[in-house]
C-alpha cells in the first residue's frame, strides 16, 4: 500500500497507474467499520487489477465556525492499518495548505439540495463538501467513487455535482453499518458520554417507527415529527431533534406525486454530538 501526502507524488502515481481502473473512497479519517465496508465495496468494484484509493483529509471548508474542526478525531496510524486490512492500494493524505492555497479565490456553491435537512442548520457545509470533492476528483482522476448512505444528503448532492459539472465518475452508495442496537456508526459517536450512547440507539428506533407510520398511511410531516418527538422524549430524553423529515430521495424536497423513493432523514443532538441517520421507504 502506497501512502502519498503531496500532490507531486500523487501526479506521478497517476501517471504510472494510467489506464488502471481507479475506485476512490474519500474520507476525513477517524475510520471505523463503516469506512471499512466502503473500502471493501471499492475493492470489489475495482476487482483484482484495479486500484482502490482512500483519501484522509479533514476538510476545513466544510466546518462552520462553531463546529468541531479542531476537535475532530485524527487517528492516522490506526486509519492506515484499517485501509491496509481492507484492501486499499493507495492512501492520499494531504496537508490543508496543499489543498487550499492561502490566496485561493474560487469555490463552488450548491443552491438547491443543500438548503434542506442538514444544510439548513449547517450553512456552507455542502459548498465545502462540493469544493473538496471536485478538487479530489480532479487530483485522483478516479473512475468510480464510493460513499456511505448514512450521509444521504451528501450522496444526493455529490450525484448532482457529478451531473452538473460532467464528472466522468460513477457514484456508488453503500448501506449504513450499525452497532448491534441499531446506532449508525459515525466518527462522532466518540463524543457521546456512556449515558448519551445508551440513549442514542433511539434514533434508529424512531426512524423505524416513522417508517411504520408512513406505511400505515400517515403522510402528514407534522404528525410524523410529533410522533417522533414524543417517542424520543420518553425513551431518550437527552436527545434534541434538529429535524425529522420525509423527503424525495433524489430532490430532497417534500414528497410529491412524482416521488419514486421516499427517505425519512433525521438529525438529533446528544450532548456535543449531532448524529444523523435515515431510512428508505421501499
Ligand atoms: O463524508 C465525509 O467524510 C466527508 O464529507 C467527505 C465526503 C470526505 C468530504 O470531505
PDB file of C-alpha atoms and ligand atoms in Angstrom:
ATOM      1  CA  UNK A   1       0.000   0.000   0.000  1.00  0.00           C
ATOM      2  CA  UNK A   2       1.380   3.416  -1.015  1.00  0.00           C
ATOM      3  CA  UNK A   3       0.964   6.409   1.286  1.00  0.00           C
ATOM      4  CA  UNK A   4       1.179   9.717  -0.540  1.00  0.00           C
ATOM      5  CA  UNK A   5       0.961  13.098   1.109  1.00  0.00           C
ATOM      6  CA  UNK A   6       1.622  15.628  -1.564  1.00  0.00           C
ATOM      7  CA  UNK A   7       0.242  16.499  -4.961  1.00  0.00           C
ATOM      8  CA  UNK A   8       3.510  15.991  -6.862  1.00  0.00           C
ATOM      9  CA  UNK A   9       3.759  12.361  -5.708  1.00  0.00           C
ATOM     10  CA  UNK A  10       0.067  11.855  -6.427  1.00  0.00           C
ATOM     11  CA  UNK A  11       0.535  13.019 -10.020  1.00  0.00           C
ATOM     12  CA  UNK A  12       3.473  10.594 -10.527  1.00  0.00           C
ATOM     13  CA  UNK A  13       1.390   7.785  -9.090  1.00  0.00           C
ATOM     14  CA  UNK A  14      -1.396   8.754 -11.531  1.00  0.00           C
ATOM     15  CA  UNK A  15       0.995   8.639 -14.497  1.00  0.00           C
ATOM     16  CA  UNK A  16       2.312   5.191 -13.532  1.00  0.00           C
ATOM     17  CA  UNK A  17      -1.232   3.868 -12.995  1.00  0.00           C
ATOM     18  CA  UNK A  18      -2.857   5.434 -16.066  1.00  0.00           C
ATOM     19  CA  UNK A  19      -5.296   3.024 -17.692  1.00  0.00           C
ATOM     20  CA  UNK A  20      -5.952   1.101 -14.463  1.00  0.00           C
ATOM     21  CA  UNK A  21      -9.494   1.380 -13.078  1.00  0.00           C
ATOM     22  CA  UNK A  22      -9.395   3.617 -10.033  1.00  0.00           C
ATOM     23  CA  UNK A  23     -12.053   3.399  -7.308  1.00  0.00           C
ATOM     24  CA  UNK A  24     -11.937   6.198  -4.774  1.00  0.00           C
ATOM     25  CA  UNK A  25     -13.165   6.381  -1.156  1.00  0.00           C
ATOM     26  CA  UNK A  26     -12.955   9.968   0.120  1.00  0.00           C
ATOM     27  CA  UNK A  27     -12.892  10.189   3.939  1.00  0.00           C
ATOM     28  CA  UNK A  28     -11.933  12.531   6.749  1.00  0.00           C
ATOM     29  CA  UNK A  29     -10.093   9.766   8.604  1.00  0.00           C
ATOM     30  CA  UNK A  30     -11.105   8.580  12.100  1.00  0.00           C
ATOM     31  CA  UNK A  31     -12.052   5.434  10.237  1.00  0.00           C
ATOM     32  CA  UNK A  32     -14.408   2.827  11.666  1.00  0.00           C
ATOM     33  CA  UNK A  33     -16.163  -0.320  10.452  1.00  0.00           C
ATOM     34  CA  UNK A  34     -18.499   1.795   8.277  1.00  0.00           C
ATOM     35  CA  UNK A  35     -15.486   3.062   6.315  1.00  0.00           C
ATOM     36  CA  UNK A  36     -14.066  -0.481   6.224  1.00  0.00           C
ATOM     37  CA  UNK A  37     -17.272  -1.518   4.462  1.00  0.00           C
ATOM     38  CA  UNK A  38     -16.822   1.297   1.910  1.00  0.00           C
ATOM     39  CA  UNK A  39     -13.228   0.217   1.247  1.00  0.00           C
ATOM     40  CA  UNK A  40     -14.276  -3.425   0.846  1.00  0.00           C
ATOM     41  CA  UNK A  41     -17.020  -2.347  -1.576  1.00  0.00           C
ATOM     42  CA  UNK A  42     -14.430  -0.316  -3.506  1.00  0.00           C
ATOM     43  CA  UNK A  43     -12.129  -3.371  -3.604  1.00  0.00           C
ATOM     44  CA  UNK A  44     -14.983  -5.425  -5.053  1.00  0.00           C
ATOM     45  CA  UNK A  45     -15.748  -2.789  -7.711  1.00  0.00           C
ATOM     46  CA  UNK A  46     -12.063  -2.372  -8.629  1.00  0.00           C
ATOM     47  CA  UNK A  47     -11.514  -6.107  -8.990  1.00  0.00           C
ATOM     48  CA  UNK A  48      -8.085  -7.693  -8.587  1.00  0.00           C
ATOM     49  CA  UNK A  49      -6.449  -5.467 -11.218  1.00  0.00           C
ATOM     50  CA  UNK A  50      -7.929  -2.107 -10.264  1.00  0.00           C
ATOM     51  CA  UNK A  51      -6.720   0.402  -7.697  1.00  0.00           C
ATOM     52  CA  UNK A  52      -8.529   1.391  -4.511  1.00  0.00           C
ATOM     53  CA  UNK A  53      -7.584   4.882  -3.324  1.00  0.00           C
ATOM     54  CA  UNK A  54      -8.610   6.275   0.074  1.00  0.00           C
ATOM     55  CA  UNK A  55      -8.160   9.935   0.970  1.00  0.00           C
ATOM     56  CA  UNK A  56      -7.736  11.003   4.591  1.00  0.00           C
ATOM     57  CA  UNK A  57      -8.347  14.728   4.797  1.00  0.00           C
ATOM     58  CA  UNK A  58     -10.248  16.720   7.410  1.00  0.00           C
ATOM     59  CA  UNK A  59     -11.634  19.397   5.130  1.00  0.00           C
ATOM     60  CA  UNK A  60     -11.663  22.751   6.953  1.00  0.00           C
ATOM     61  CA  UNK A  61     -14.032  24.246   4.382  1.00  0.00           C
ATOM     62  CA  UNK A  62     -16.969  22.066   5.404  1.00  0.00           C
ATOM     63  CA  UNK A  63     -16.915  23.017   9.092  1.00  0.00           C
ATOM     64  CA  UNK A  64     -18.773  26.077  10.375  1.00  0.00           C
ATOM     65  CA  UNK A  65     -17.003  28.499  12.752  1.00  0.00           C
ATOM     66  CA  UNK A  66     -18.689  26.915  15.803  1.00  0.00           C
ATOM     67  CA  UNK A  67     -18.266  23.321  14.660  1.00  0.00           C
ATOM     68  CA  UNK A  68     -15.807  20.608  15.665  1.00  0.00           C
ATOM     69  CA  UNK A  69     -12.972  21.073  13.104  1.00  0.00           C
ATOM     70  CA  UNK A  70     -10.155  21.303  15.679  1.00  0.00           C
ATOM     71  CA  UNK A  71     -11.724  18.607  17.871  1.00  0.00           C
ATOM     72  CA  UNK A  72     -12.440  16.197  15.006  1.00  0.00           C
ATOM     73  CA  UNK A  73     -10.597  12.935  15.825  1.00  0.00           C
ATOM     74  CA  UNK A  74      -7.325  12.401  13.928  1.00  0.00           C
ATOM     75  CA  UNK A  75      -6.090   8.802  14.104  1.00  0.00           C
ATOM     76  CA  UNK A  76      -3.665   8.424  11.180  1.00  0.00           C
ATOM     77  CA  UNK A  77      -1.792   5.303  12.317  1.00  0.00           C
ATOM     78  CA  UNK A  78      -4.979   3.328  13.045  1.00  0.00           C
ATOM     79  CA  UNK A  79      -6.535   4.618   9.808  1.00  0.00           C
ATOM     80  CA  UNK A  80      -3.623   3.321   7.729  1.00  0.00           C
ATOM     81  CA  UNK A  81      -3.977  -0.119   9.360  1.00  0.00           C
ATOM     82  CA  UNK A  82      -7.706  -0.247   8.611  1.00  0.00           C
ATOM     83  CA  UNK A  83      -7.108   0.788   4.978  1.00  0.00           C
ATOM     84  CA  UNK A  84      -4.445  -1.875   4.501  1.00  0.00           C
ATOM     85  CA  UNK A  85      -6.507  -4.593   6.166  1.00  0.00           C
ATOM     86  CA  UNK A  86      -9.474  -3.894   3.894  1.00  0.00           C
ATOM     87  CA  UNK A  87      -7.641  -3.864   0.592  1.00  0.00           C
ATOM     88  CA  UNK A  88      -6.687  -0.240  -0.182  1.00  0.00           C
ATOM     89  CA  UNK A  89      -3.808   0.243  -2.642  1.00  0.00           C
ATOM     90  CA  UNK A  90      -3.056   3.899  -2.111  1.00  0.00           C
ATOM     91  CA  UNK A  91      -3.733   6.459   0.616  1.00  0.00           C
ATOM     92  CA  UNK A  92      -3.751  10.149  -0.161  1.00  0.00           C
ATOM     93  CA  UNK A  93      -3.305  12.183   2.995  1.00  0.00           C
ATOM     94  CA  UNK A  94      -2.558  15.789   2.009  1.00  0.00           C
ATOM     95  CA  UNK A  95      -1.977  18.826   4.217  1.00  0.00           C
ATOM     96  CA  UNK A  96      -4.581  21.590   4.246  1.00  0.00           C
ATOM     97  CA  UNK A  97      -2.108  24.069   2.696  1.00  0.00           C
ATOM     98  CA  UNK A  98      -1.589  21.723  -0.289  1.00  0.00           C
ATOM     99  CA  UNK A  99      -5.302  21.584  -0.965  1.00  0.00           C
ATOM    100  CA  UNK A 100      -6.092  25.227  -0.209  1.00  0.00           C
ATOM    101  CA  UNK A 101      -3.519  27.831  -1.265  1.00  0.00           C
ATOM    102  CA  UNK A 102      -3.787  30.823   1.098  1.00  0.00           C
ATOM    103  CA  UNK A 103      -4.851  33.169  -1.722  1.00  0.00           C
ATOM    104  CA  UNK A 104      -7.375  30.809  -3.308  1.00  0.00           C
ATOM    105  CA  UNK A 105     -10.357  32.655  -4.743  1.00  0.00           C
ATOM    106  CA  UNK A 106     -12.581  30.075  -6.442  1.00  0.00           C
ATOM    107  CA  UNK A 107     -15.159  27.936  -4.708  1.00  0.00           C
ATOM    108  CA  UNK A 108     -18.350  26.033  -5.526  1.00  0.00           C
ATOM    109  CA  UNK A 109     -21.842  26.789  -4.277  1.00  0.00           C
ATOM    110  CA  UNK A 110     -24.769  24.392  -4.283  1.00  0.00           C
ATOM    111  CA  UNK A 111     -28.038  26.289  -4.467  1.00  0.00           C
ATOM    112  CA  UNK A 112     -30.859  23.772  -4.081  1.00  0.00           C
ATOM    113  CA  UNK A 113     -30.353  20.363  -2.460  1.00  0.00           C
ATOM    114  CA  UNK A 114     -28.246  21.838   0.317  1.00  0.00           C
ATOM    115  CA  UNK A 115     -30.975  24.157   1.563  1.00  0.00           C
ATOM    116  CA  UNK A 116     -32.908  21.485   3.477  1.00  0.00           C
ATOM    117  CA  UNK A 117     -32.139  18.877   6.166  1.00  0.00           C
ATOM    118  CA  UNK A 118     -28.535  19.196   7.448  1.00  0.00           C
ATOM    119  CA  UNK A 119     -27.781  22.044   5.070  1.00  0.00           C
ATOM    120  CA  UNK A 120     -30.425  24.201   6.754  1.00  0.00           C
ATOM    121  CA  UNK A 121     -28.583  24.131  10.074  1.00  0.00           C
ATOM    122  CA  UNK A 122     -25.061  23.908   8.599  1.00  0.00           C
ATOM    123  CA  UNK A 123     -24.871  26.794   6.104  1.00  0.00           C
ATOM    124  CA  UNK A 124     -21.893  26.452   3.767  1.00  0.00           C
ATOM    125  CA  UNK A 125     -21.223  22.840   4.772  1.00  0.00           C
ATOM    126  CA  UNK A 126     -22.186  21.304   1.435  1.00  0.00           C
ATOM    127  CA  UNK A 127     -20.422  24.073  -0.523  1.00  0.00           C
ATOM    128  CA  UNK A 128     -17.283  22.933   1.313  1.00  0.00           C
ATOM    129  CA  UNK A 129     -18.028  19.289   0.518  1.00  0.00           C
ATOM    130  CA  UNK A 130     -18.630  20.069  -3.193  1.00  0.00           C
ATOM    131  CA  UNK A 131     -15.419  22.087  -3.403  1.00  0.00           C
ATOM    132  CA  UNK A 132     -13.227  19.434  -1.793  1.00  0.00           C
ATOM    133  CA  UNK A 133     -14.802  16.577  -3.762  1.00  0.00           C
ATOM    134  CA  UNK A 134     -14.268  18.476  -7.015  1.00  0.00           C
ATOM    135  CA  UNK A 135     -10.628  19.016  -6.124  1.00  0.00           C
ATOM    136  CA  UNK A 136     -10.150  15.397  -5.002  1.00  0.00           C
ATOM    137  CA  UNK A 137     -11.841  14.009  -8.134  1.00  0.00           C
ATOM    138  CA  UNK A 138      -9.546  16.193 -10.264  1.00  0.00           C
ATOM    139  CA  UNK A 139      -6.489  15.075  -8.324  1.00  0.00           C
ATOM    140  CA  UNK A 140      -7.228  11.368  -8.004  1.00  0.00           C
ATOM    141  CA  UNK A 141      -8.743  11.006 -11.507  1.00  0.00           C
ATOM    142  CA  UNK A 142     -10.967   8.156 -10.351  1.00  0.00           C
ATOM    143  CA  UNK A 143     -13.436   6.187 -12.452  1.00  0.00           C
ATOM    144  CA  UNK A 144     -15.718   5.367  -9.513  1.00  0.00           C
ATOM    145  CA  UNK A 145     -16.273   6.807  -6.050  1.00  0.00           C
ATOM    146  CA  UNK A 146     -17.871   5.183  -3.020  1.00  0.00           C
ATOM    147  CA  UNK A 147     -19.894   6.969  -0.318  1.00  0.00           C
ATOM    148  CA  UNK A 148     -21.994   5.848   2.652  1.00  0.00           C
ATOM    149  CA  UNK A 149     -25.775   6.215   2.675  1.00  0.00           C
ATOM    150  CA  UNK A 150     -25.700   7.453   6.272  1.00  0.00           C
ATOM    151  CA  UNK A 151     -24.832  10.829   4.763  1.00  0.00           C
ATOM    152  CA  UNK A 152     -27.834  10.647   2.459  1.00  0.00           C
ATOM    153  CA  UNK A 153     -27.943  14.339   1.610  1.00  0.00           C
ATOM    154  CA  UNK A 154     -24.218  14.287   0.834  1.00  0.00           C
ATOM    155  CA  UNK A 155     -24.677  11.424  -1.641  1.00  0.00           C
ATOM    156  CA  UNK A 156     -27.605  13.201  -3.347  1.00  0.00           C
ATOM    157  CA  UNK A 157     -25.547  16.397  -3.638  1.00  0.00           C
ATOM    158  CA  UNK A 158     -22.486  14.578  -4.967  1.00  0.00           C
ATOM    159  CA  UNK A 159     -24.622  12.868  -7.605  1.00  0.00           C
ATOM    160  CA  UNK A 160     -25.881  16.325  -8.588  1.00  0.00           C
ATOM    161  CA  UNK A 161     -22.296  17.670  -8.622  1.00  0.00           C
ATOM    162  CA  UNK A 162     -21.228  14.869 -10.950  1.00  0.00           C
ATOM    163  CA  UNK A 163     -24.191  15.522 -13.239  1.00  0.00           C
ATOM    164  CA  UNK A 164     -23.959  19.312 -13.260  1.00  0.00           C
ATOM    165  CA  UNK A 165     -20.170  19.528 -13.700  1.00  0.00           C
ATOM    166  CA  UNK A 166     -19.903  16.497 -16.053  1.00  0.00           C
ATOM    167  CA  UNK A 167     -17.525  14.414 -13.995  1.00  0.00           C
ATOM    168  CA  UNK A 168     -16.896  11.044 -15.601  1.00  0.00           C
ATOM    169  CA  UNK A 169     -17.199   9.260 -12.244  1.00  0.00           C
ATOM    170  CA  UNK A 170     -19.715   6.576 -11.263  1.00  0.00           C
ATOM    171  CA  UNK A 171     -21.070   7.142  -7.734  1.00  0.00           C
ATOM    172  CA  UNK A 172     -21.817   4.099  -5.566  1.00  0.00           C
ATOM    173  CA  UNK A 173     -23.854   4.457  -2.341  1.00  0.00           C
ATOM    174  CA  UNK A 174     -23.327   1.772   0.308  1.00  0.00           C
ATOM    175  CA  UNK A 175     -25.720   0.796   3.121  1.00  0.00           C
ATOM    176  CA  UNK A 176     -25.111   2.131   6.610  1.00  0.00           C
ATOM    177  CA  UNK A 177     -23.254  -0.101   9.071  1.00  0.00           C
ATOM    178  CA  UNK A 178     -24.828  -0.201  12.543  1.00  0.00           C
ATOM    179  CA  UNK A 179     -23.991  -1.171  16.101  1.00  0.00           C
ATOM    180  CA  UNK A 180     -25.974  -4.190  17.358  1.00  0.00           C
ATOM    181  CA  UNK A 181     -28.517  -1.809  18.971  1.00  0.00           C
ATOM    182  CA  UNK A 182     -29.082  -0.001  15.666  1.00  0.00           C
ATOM    183  CA  UNK A 183     -26.946   3.128  16.159  1.00  0.00           C
ATOM    184  CA  UNK A 184     -25.342   4.085  12.848  1.00  0.00           C
ATOM    185  CA  UNK A 185     -21.540   4.037  13.013  1.00  0.00           C
ATOM    186  CA  UNK A 186     -20.069   7.541  12.973  1.00  0.00           C
ATOM    187  CA  UNK A 187     -16.762   9.111  13.935  1.00  0.00           C
ATOM    188  CA  UNK A 188     -18.829  11.498  16.057  1.00  0.00           C
ATOM    189  CA  UNK A 189     -20.177   8.661  18.263  1.00  0.00           C
ATOM    190  CA  UNK A 190     -16.924   9.099  20.208  1.00  0.00           C
ATOM    191  CA  UNK A 191     -18.263  12.377  21.577  1.00  0.00           C
ATOM    192  CA  UNK A 192     -21.096  10.591  23.426  1.00  0.00           C
ATOM    193  CA  UNK A 193     -20.999  10.038  27.180  1.00  0.00           C
ATOM    194  CA  UNK A 194     -21.988   6.474  28.229  1.00  0.00           C
ATOM    195  CA  UNK A 195     -25.446   7.771  29.169  1.00  0.00           C
ATOM    196  CA  UNK A 196     -25.917   9.526  25.830  1.00  0.00           C
ATOM    197  CA  UNK A 197     -24.590   6.481  23.984  1.00  0.00           C
ATOM    198  CA  UNK A 198     -27.149   4.257  25.709  1.00  0.00           C
ATOM    199  CA  UNK A 199     -29.963   6.551  24.536  1.00  0.00           C
ATOM    200  CA  UNK A 200     -28.635   7.258  21.034  1.00  0.00           C
ATOM    201  CA  UNK A 201     -29.982   3.969  19.652  1.00  0.00           C
ATOM    202  CA  UNK A 202     -33.381   5.693  19.871  1.00  0.00           C
ATOM    203  CA  UNK A 203     -32.552   7.488  16.593  1.00  0.00           C
ATOM    204  CA  UNK A 204     -32.836   4.252  14.643  1.00  0.00           C
ATOM    205  CA  UNK A 205     -35.884   3.235  16.677  1.00  0.00           C
ATOM    206  CA  UNK A 206     -37.754   6.454  15.856  1.00  0.00           C
ATOM    207  CA  UNK A 207     -36.923   6.132  12.169  1.00  0.00           C
ATOM    208  CA  UNK A 208     -38.359   2.613  12.151  1.00  0.00           C
ATOM    209  CA  UNK A 209     -41.431   3.970  13.977  1.00  0.00           C
ATOM    210  CA  UNK A 210     -41.794   6.734  11.377  1.00  0.00           C
ATOM    211  CA  UNK A 211     -41.407   4.241   8.536  1.00  0.00           C
ATOM    212  CA  UNK A 212     -44.133   2.030  10.006  1.00  0.00           C
ATOM    213  CA  UNK A 213     -46.448   5.008  10.497  1.00  0.00           C
ATOM    214  CA  UNK A 214     -45.805   6.048   6.887  1.00  0.00           C
ATOM    215  CA  UNK A 215     -46.540   2.532   5.663  1.00  0.00           C
ATOM    216  CA  UNK A 216     -49.778   2.634   7.656  1.00  0.00           C
ATOM    217  CA  UNK A 217     -50.814   5.723   5.727  1.00  0.00           C
ATOM    218  CA  UNK A 218     -49.550   8.639   7.840  1.00  0.00           C
ATOM    219  CA  UNK A 219     -48.461  11.271   5.301  1.00  0.00           C
ATOM    220  CA  UNK A 220     -48.518  14.435   7.370  1.00  0.00           C
ATOM    221  CA  UNK A 221     -44.892  15.501   8.101  1.00  0.00           C
ATOM    222  CA  UNK A 222     -46.007  17.440  11.201  1.00  0.00           C
ATOM    223  CA  UNK A 223     -47.807  14.385  12.607  1.00  0.00           C
ATOM    224  CA  UNK A 224     -44.734  12.229  11.972  1.00  0.00           C
ATOM    225  CA  UNK A 225     -42.497  14.754  13.679  1.00  0.00           C
ATOM    226  CA  UNK A 226     -44.879  14.889  16.679  1.00  0.00           C
ATOM    227  CA  UNK A 227     -44.883  11.085  16.950  1.00  0.00           C
ATOM    228  CA  UNK A 228     -41.110  11.013  16.859  1.00  0.00           C
ATOM    229  CA  UNK A 229     -40.603  13.880  19.271  1.00  0.00           C
ATOM    230  CA  UNK A 230     -42.884  12.232  21.815  1.00  0.00           C
ATOM    231  CA  UNK A 231     -41.171   8.865  21.433  1.00  0.00           C
ATOM    232  CA  UNK A 232     -37.770  10.462  21.834  1.00  0.00           C
ATOM    233  CA  UNK A 233     -38.817  12.472  24.877  1.00  0.00           C
ATOM    234  CA  UNK A 234     -39.973   9.258  26.572  1.00  0.00           C
ATOM    235  CA  UNK A 235     -37.129   6.963  25.531  1.00  0.00           C
ATOM    236  CA  UNK A 236     -34.144   9.239  25.032  1.00  0.00           C
ATOM    237  CA  UNK A 237     -34.671  12.457  26.987  1.00  0.00           C
ATOM    238  CA  UNK A 238     -31.036  13.506  26.372  1.00  0.00           C
ATOM    239  CA  UNK A 239     -31.780  13.743  22.634  1.00  0.00           C
ATOM    240  CA  UNK A 240     -32.804  17.019  20.988  1.00  0.00           C
ATOM    241  CA  UNK A 241     -34.229  16.777  17.486  1.00  0.00           C
ATOM    242  CA  UNK A 242     -32.774  19.054  14.828  1.00  0.00           C
ATOM    243  CA  UNK A 243     -35.074  17.683  12.106  1.00  0.00           C
ATOM    244  CA  UNK A 244     -37.009  14.594  11.077  1.00  0.00           C
ATOM    245  CA  UNK A 245     -38.286  14.882   7.507  1.00  0.00           C
ATOM    246  CA  UNK A 246     -39.771  12.580   4.907  1.00  0.00           C
ATOM    247  CA  UNK A 247     -38.369  13.783   1.567  1.00  0.00           C
ATOM    248  CA  UNK A 248     -37.965  12.745  -2.056  1.00  0.00           C
ATOM    249  CA  UNK A 249     -34.755  10.661  -2.156  1.00  0.00           C
ATOM    250  CA  UNK A 250     -33.406  12.444  -5.246  1.00  0.00           C
ATOM    251  CA  UNK A 251     -34.518  16.066  -4.933  1.00  0.00           C
ATOM    252  CA  UNK A 252     -34.603  16.101  -1.089  1.00  0.00           C
ATOM    253  CA  UNK A 253     -37.735  18.256  -1.481  1.00  0.00           C
ATOM    254  CA  UNK A 254     -41.081  17.401   0.160  1.00  0.00           C
ATOM    255  CA  UNK A 255     -42.617  14.220  -1.183  1.00  0.00           C
ATOM    256  CA  UNK A 256     -44.733  14.852  -4.304  1.00  0.00           C
ATOM    257  CA  UNK A 257     -46.710  12.810  -6.852  1.00  0.00           C
ATOM    258  CA  UNK A 258     -43.505  12.368  -8.897  1.00  0.00           C
ATOM    259  CA  UNK A 259     -41.537  10.927  -5.956  1.00  0.00           C
ATOM    260  CA  UNK A 260     -40.275   7.415  -6.700  1.00  0.00           C
ATOM    261  CA  UNK A 261     -38.455   6.775  -3.428  1.00  0.00           C
ATOM    262  CA  UNK A 262     -39.138   8.410  -0.062  1.00  0.00           C
ATOM    263  CA  UNK A 263     -36.445   8.695   2.589  1.00  0.00           C
ATOM    264  CA  UNK A 264     -37.010   9.831   6.151  1.00  0.00           C
ATOM    265  CA  UNK A 265     -33.913  11.664   7.358  1.00  0.00           C
ATOM    266  CA  UNK A 266     -33.184  12.732  10.922  1.00  0.00           C
ATOM    267  CA  UNK A 267     -30.595  14.685  12.869  1.00  0.00           C
ATOM    268  CA  UNK A 268     -30.573  14.528  16.659  1.00  0.00           C
ATOM    269  CA  UNK A 269     -28.243  16.253  19.123  1.00  0.00           C
ATOM    270  CA  UNK A 270     -26.948  14.248  22.066  1.00  0.00           C
ATOM    271  CA  UNK A 271     -24.699  16.485  24.151  1.00  0.00           C
ATOM    272  CA  UNK A 272     -21.724  17.509  21.982  1.00  0.00           C
ATOM    273  CA  UNK A 273     -22.653  15.137  19.172  1.00  0.00           C
ATOM    274  CA  UNK A 274     -25.025  15.874  16.326  1.00  0.00           C
ATOM    275  CA  UNK A 275     -25.939  12.481  14.859  1.00  0.00           C
ATOM    276  CA  UNK A 276     -27.689  11.789  11.584  1.00  0.00           C
ATOM    277  CA  UNK A 277     -29.433   8.752  10.184  1.00  0.00           C
ATOM    278  CA  UNK A 278     -32.130   7.918   7.640  1.00  0.00           C
ATOM    279  CA  UNK A 279     -34.393   5.162   6.411  1.00  0.00           C
ATOM    280  CA  UNK A 280     -35.567   4.484   2.867  1.00  0.00           C
ATOM    281  CA  UNK A 281     -39.238   3.599   2.437  1.00  0.00           C
ATOM    282  CA  UNK A 282     -39.020   0.849  -0.119  1.00  0.00           C
TER     283      UNK A 282
HETATM  284  O1  LIG B   1     -18.211  12.169   4.403  1.00  0.00           O
HETATM  285  C1  LIG B   1     -17.097  12.663   4.634  1.00  0.00           C
HETATM  286  O2  LIG B   1     -16.288  12.115   5.382  1.00  0.00           O
HETATM  287  C2  LIG B   1     -16.730  14.000   4.013  1.00  0.00           C
HETATM  288  O3  LIG B   1     -17.830  14.852   3.948  1.00  0.00           O
HETATM  289  C3  LIG B   1     -16.056  13.857   2.615  1.00  0.00           C
HETATM  290  C4  LIG B   1     -17.008  13.245   1.613  1.00  0.00           C
HETATM  291  C5  LIG B   1     -14.823  13.004   2.746  1.00  0.00           C
HETATM  292  C6  LIG B   1     -15.644  15.244   2.097  1.00  0.00           C
HETATM  293  O4  LIG B   1     -14.723  15.857   2.954  1.00  0.00           O
END
